[in-house]
JSON list of C-alpha atoms in Angstrom, two decimals:
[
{"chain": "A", "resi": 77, "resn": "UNK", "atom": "CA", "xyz": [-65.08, -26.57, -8.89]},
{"chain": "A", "resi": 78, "resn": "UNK", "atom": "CA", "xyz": [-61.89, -24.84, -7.93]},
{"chain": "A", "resi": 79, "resn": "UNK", "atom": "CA", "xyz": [-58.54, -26.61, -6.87]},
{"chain": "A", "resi": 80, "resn": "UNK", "atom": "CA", "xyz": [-55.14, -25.46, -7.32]},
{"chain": "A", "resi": 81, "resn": "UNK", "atom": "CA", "xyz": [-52.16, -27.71, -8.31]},
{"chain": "A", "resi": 82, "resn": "UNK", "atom": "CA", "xyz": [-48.83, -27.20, -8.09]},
{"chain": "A", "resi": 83, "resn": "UNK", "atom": "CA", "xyz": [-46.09, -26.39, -11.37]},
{"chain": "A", "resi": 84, "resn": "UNK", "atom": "CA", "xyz": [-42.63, -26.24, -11.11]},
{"chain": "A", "resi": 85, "resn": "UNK", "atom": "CA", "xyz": [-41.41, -23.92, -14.03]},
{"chain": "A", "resi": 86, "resn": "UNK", "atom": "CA", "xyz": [-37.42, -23.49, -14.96]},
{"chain": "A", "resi": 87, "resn": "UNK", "atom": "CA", "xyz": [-35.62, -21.43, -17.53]},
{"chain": "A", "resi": 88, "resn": "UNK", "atom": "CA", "xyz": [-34.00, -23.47, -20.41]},
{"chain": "A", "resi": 89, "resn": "UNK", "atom": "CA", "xyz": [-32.14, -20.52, -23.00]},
{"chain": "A", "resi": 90, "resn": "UNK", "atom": "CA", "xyz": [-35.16, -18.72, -24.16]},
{"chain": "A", "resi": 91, "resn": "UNK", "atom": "CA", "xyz": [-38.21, -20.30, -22.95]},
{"chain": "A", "resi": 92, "resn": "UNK", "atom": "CA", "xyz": [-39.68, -22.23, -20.01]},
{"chain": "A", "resi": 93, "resn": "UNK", "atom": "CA", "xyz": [-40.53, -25.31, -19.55]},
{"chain": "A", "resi": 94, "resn": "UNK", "atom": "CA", "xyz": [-43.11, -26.36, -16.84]},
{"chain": "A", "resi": 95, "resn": "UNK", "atom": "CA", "xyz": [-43.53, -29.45, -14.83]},
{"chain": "A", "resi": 96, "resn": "UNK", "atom": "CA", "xyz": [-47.25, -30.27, -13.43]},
{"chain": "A", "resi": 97, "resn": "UNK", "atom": "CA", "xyz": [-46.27, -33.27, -10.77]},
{"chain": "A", "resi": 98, "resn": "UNK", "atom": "CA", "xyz": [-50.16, -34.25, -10.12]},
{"chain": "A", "resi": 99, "resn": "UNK", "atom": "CA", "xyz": [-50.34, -34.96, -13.51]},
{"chain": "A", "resi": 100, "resn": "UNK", "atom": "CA", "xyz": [-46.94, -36.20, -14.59]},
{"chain": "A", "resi": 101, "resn": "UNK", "atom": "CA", "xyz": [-46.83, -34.01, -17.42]},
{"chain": "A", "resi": 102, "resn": "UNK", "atom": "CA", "xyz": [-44.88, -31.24, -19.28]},
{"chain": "A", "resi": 103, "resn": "UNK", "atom": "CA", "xyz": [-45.49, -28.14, -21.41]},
{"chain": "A", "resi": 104, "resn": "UNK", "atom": "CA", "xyz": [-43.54, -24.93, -22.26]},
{"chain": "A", "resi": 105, "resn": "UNK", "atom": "CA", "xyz": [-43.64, -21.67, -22.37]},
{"chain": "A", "resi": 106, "resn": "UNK", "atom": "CA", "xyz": [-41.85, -20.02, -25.70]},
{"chain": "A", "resi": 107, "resn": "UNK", "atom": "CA", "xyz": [-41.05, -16.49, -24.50]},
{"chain": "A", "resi": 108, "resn": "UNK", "atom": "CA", "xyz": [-39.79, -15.64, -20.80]},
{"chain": "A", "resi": 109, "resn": "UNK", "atom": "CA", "xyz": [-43.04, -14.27, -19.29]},
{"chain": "A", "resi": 110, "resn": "UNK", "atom": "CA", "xyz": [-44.58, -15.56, -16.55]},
{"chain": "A", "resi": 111, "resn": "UNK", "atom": "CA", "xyz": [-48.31, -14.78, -17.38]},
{"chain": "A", "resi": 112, "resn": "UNK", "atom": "CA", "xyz": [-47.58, -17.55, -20.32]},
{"chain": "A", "resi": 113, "resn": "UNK", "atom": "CA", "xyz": [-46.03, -20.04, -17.81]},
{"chain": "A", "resi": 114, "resn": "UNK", "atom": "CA", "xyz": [-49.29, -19.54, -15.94]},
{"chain": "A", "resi": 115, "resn": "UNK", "atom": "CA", "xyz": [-51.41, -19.59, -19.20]},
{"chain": "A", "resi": 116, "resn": "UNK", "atom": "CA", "xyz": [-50.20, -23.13, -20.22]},
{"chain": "A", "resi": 117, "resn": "UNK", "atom": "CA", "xyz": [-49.98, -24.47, -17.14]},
{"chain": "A", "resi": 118, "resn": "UNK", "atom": "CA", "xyz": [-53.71, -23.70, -16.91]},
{"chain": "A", "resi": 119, "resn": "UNK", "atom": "CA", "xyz": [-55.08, -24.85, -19.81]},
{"chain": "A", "resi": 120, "resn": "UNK", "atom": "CA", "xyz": [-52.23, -27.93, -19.34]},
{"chain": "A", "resi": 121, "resn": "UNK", "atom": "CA", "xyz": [-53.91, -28.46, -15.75]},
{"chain": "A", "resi": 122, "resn": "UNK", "atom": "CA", "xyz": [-57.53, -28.02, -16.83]},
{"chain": "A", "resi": 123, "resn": "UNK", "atom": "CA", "xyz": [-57.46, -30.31, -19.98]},
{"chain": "A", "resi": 124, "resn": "UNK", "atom": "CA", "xyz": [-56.02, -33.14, -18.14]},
{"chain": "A", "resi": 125, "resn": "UNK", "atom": "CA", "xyz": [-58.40, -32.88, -15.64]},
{"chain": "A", "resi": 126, "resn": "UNK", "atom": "CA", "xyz": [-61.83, -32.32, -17.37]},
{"chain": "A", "resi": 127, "resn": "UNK", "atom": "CA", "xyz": [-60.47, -35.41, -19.13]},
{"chain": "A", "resi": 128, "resn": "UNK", "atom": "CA", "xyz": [-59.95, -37.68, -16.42]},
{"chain": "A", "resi": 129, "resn": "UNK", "atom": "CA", "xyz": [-63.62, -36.01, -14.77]},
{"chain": "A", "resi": 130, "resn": "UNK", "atom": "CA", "xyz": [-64.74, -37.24, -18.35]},
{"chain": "A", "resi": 131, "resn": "UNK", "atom": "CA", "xyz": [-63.90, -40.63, -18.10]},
{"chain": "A", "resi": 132, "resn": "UNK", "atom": "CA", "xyz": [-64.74, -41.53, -14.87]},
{"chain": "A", "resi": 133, "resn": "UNK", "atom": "CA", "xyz": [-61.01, -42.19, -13.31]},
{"chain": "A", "resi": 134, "resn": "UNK", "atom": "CA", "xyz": [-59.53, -40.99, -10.54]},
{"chain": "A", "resi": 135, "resn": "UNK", "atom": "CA", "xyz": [-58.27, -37.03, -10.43]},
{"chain": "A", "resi": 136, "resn": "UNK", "atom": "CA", "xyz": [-55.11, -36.41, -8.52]},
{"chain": "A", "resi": 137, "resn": "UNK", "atom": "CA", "xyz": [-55.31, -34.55, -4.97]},
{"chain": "A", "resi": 138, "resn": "UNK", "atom": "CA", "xyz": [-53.00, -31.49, -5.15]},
{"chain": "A", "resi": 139, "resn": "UNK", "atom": "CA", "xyz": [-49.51, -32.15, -3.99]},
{"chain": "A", "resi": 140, "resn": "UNK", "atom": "CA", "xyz": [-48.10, -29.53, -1.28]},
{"chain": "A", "resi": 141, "resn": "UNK", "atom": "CA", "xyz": [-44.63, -28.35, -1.55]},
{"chain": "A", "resi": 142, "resn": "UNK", "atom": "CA", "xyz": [-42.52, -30.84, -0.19]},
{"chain": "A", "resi": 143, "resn": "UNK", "atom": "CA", "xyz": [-44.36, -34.11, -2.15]},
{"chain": "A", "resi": 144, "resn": "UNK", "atom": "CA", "xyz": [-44.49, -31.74, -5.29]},
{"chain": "A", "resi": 145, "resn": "UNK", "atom": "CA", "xyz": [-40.58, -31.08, -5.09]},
{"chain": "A", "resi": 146, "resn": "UNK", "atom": "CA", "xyz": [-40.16, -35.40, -4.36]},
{"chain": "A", "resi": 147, "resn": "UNK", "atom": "CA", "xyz": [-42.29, -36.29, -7.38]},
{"chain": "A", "resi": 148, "resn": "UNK", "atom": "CA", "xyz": [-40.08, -33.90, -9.48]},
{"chain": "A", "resi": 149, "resn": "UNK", "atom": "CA", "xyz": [-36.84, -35.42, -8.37]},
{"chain": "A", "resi": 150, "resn": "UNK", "atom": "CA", "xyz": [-38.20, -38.79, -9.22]},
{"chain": "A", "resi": 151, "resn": "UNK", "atom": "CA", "xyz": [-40.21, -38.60, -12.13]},
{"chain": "A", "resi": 152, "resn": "UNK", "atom": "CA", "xyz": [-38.83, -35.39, -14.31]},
{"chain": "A", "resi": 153, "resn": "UNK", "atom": "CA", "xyz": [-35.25, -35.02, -13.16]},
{"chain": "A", "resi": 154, "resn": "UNK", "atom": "CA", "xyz": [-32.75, -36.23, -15.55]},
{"chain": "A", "resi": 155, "resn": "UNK", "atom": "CA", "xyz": [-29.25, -35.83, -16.24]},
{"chain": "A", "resi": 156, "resn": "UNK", "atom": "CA", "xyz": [-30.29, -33.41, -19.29]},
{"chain": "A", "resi": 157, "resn": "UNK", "atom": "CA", "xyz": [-32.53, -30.99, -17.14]},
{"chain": "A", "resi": 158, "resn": "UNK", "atom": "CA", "xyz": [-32.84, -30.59, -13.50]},
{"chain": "A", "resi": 159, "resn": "UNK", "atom": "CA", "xyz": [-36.52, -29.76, -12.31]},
{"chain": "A", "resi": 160, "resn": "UNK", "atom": "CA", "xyz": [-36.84, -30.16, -8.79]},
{"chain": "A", "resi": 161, "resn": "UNK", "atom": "CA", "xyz": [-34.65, -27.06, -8.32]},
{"chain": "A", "resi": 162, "resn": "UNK", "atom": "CA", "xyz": [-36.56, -24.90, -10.35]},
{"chain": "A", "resi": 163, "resn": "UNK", "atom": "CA", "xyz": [-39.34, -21.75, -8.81]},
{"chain": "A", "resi": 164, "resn": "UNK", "atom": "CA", "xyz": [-42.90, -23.97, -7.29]},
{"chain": "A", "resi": 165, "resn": "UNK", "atom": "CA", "xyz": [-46.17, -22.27, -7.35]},
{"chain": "A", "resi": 166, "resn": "UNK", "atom": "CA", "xyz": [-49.86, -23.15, -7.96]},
{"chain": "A", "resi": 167, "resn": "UNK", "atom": "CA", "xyz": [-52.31, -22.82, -10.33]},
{"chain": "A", "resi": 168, "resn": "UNK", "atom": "CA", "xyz": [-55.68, -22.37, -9.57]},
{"chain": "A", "resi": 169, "resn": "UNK", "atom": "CA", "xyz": [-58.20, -23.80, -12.30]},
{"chain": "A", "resi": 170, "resn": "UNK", "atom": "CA", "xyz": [-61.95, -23.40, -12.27]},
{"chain": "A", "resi": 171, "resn": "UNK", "atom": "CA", "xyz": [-63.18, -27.08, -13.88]},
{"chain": "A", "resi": 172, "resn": "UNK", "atom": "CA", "xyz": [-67.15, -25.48, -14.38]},
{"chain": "A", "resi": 173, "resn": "UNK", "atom": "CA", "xyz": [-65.67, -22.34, -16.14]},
{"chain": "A", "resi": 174, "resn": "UNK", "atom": "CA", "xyz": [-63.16, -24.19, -18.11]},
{"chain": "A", "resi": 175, "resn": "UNK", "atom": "CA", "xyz": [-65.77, -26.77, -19.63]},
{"chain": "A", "resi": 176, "resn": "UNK", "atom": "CA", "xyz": [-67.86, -23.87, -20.11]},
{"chain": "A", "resi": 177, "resn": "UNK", "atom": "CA", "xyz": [-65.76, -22.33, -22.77]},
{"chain": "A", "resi": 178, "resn": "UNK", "atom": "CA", "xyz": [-64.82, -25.95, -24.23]},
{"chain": "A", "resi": 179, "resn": "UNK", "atom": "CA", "xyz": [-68.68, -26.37, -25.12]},
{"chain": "A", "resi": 180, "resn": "UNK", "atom": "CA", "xyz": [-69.04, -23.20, -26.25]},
{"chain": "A", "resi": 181, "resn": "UNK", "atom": "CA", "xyz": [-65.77, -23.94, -28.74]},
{"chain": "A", "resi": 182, "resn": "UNK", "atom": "CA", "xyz": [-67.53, -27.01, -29.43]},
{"chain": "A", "resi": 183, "resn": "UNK", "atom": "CA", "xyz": [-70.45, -25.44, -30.60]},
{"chain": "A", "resi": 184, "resn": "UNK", "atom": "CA", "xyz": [-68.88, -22.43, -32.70]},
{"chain": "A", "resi": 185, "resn": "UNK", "atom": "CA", "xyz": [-70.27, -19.91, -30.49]},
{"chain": "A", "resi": 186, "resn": "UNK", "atom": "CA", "xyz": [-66.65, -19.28, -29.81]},
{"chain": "A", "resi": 187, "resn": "UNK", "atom": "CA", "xyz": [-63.44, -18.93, -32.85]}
]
C-alpha cells in the first residue's frame, strides 16, 4: 500500500530534526541534506507503521496541512524548539515494499 504522511523538518546548528505529527514522533537528520531528512523520515514513517499493521491497532489517517501544522503547535512545540514554523512536506512510503526488504533482512538475504 502507498500513503503519504506529512513531516515537518527544521534546522537546529548543524543538523535537522524532523517531526512526523501522525505518529507523534521525532528523528534527525545529522548533516544538512534534504535527501537524509527524507531518508529518516521514511524509514521513521514506515517502521511505525508496519508496526502498528503488525499488531492489529489502529494506523493514523494522514494529516493535511493545516491539522499537521495544529498537532505540531500542540504536541512538539516547546519553549526550547519551535516546530510548527518549520518547512511541511510529505513522505510517501510503500508498506508492501518496505516489509519486503525487512524479511529479506530478516532472513540474511540482505547485510
Amino acid at each position: 500500500m502507498k500513503i503519504a504522511y506529512p513531516i515537518i523538518y527544521k534546522q537546529n546548528n548543524s543538523y535537522y530534526l524532523i517531526y512526523i505529527p501522525d505518529f507523534d514522533g521525532f528523528t534527525e537528520a545529522e548533516h544538512l541534506d534534504i535527501a537524509e531528512v527524507m531518508g529518516m523520515a521514511r524509514d521513521y514513517i514506515s517502521d511505525c507503521y508496519v508496526m502498528l499493521e503488525n499488531e492489529n491497532k489502529t494506523i493514523p489517517k494522514p494529516s493535511n496541512y493545516e491539522q499537521a501544522v495544529l498537532i505540531a503547535k500542540e504536541r512538539a512545540d516547546s519553549d526550547d524548539f519551535i516546530f510548527s514554523d518549520g518547512e511541511l512536506t510529505y513522505i510517501d512510503i510503500d508498506t508492501v515494499v518496505y516489509r519486503e526488504l525487512l524479511e529479506r533482512l530478516n532472513n540474511g538475504t540482505i547485510k
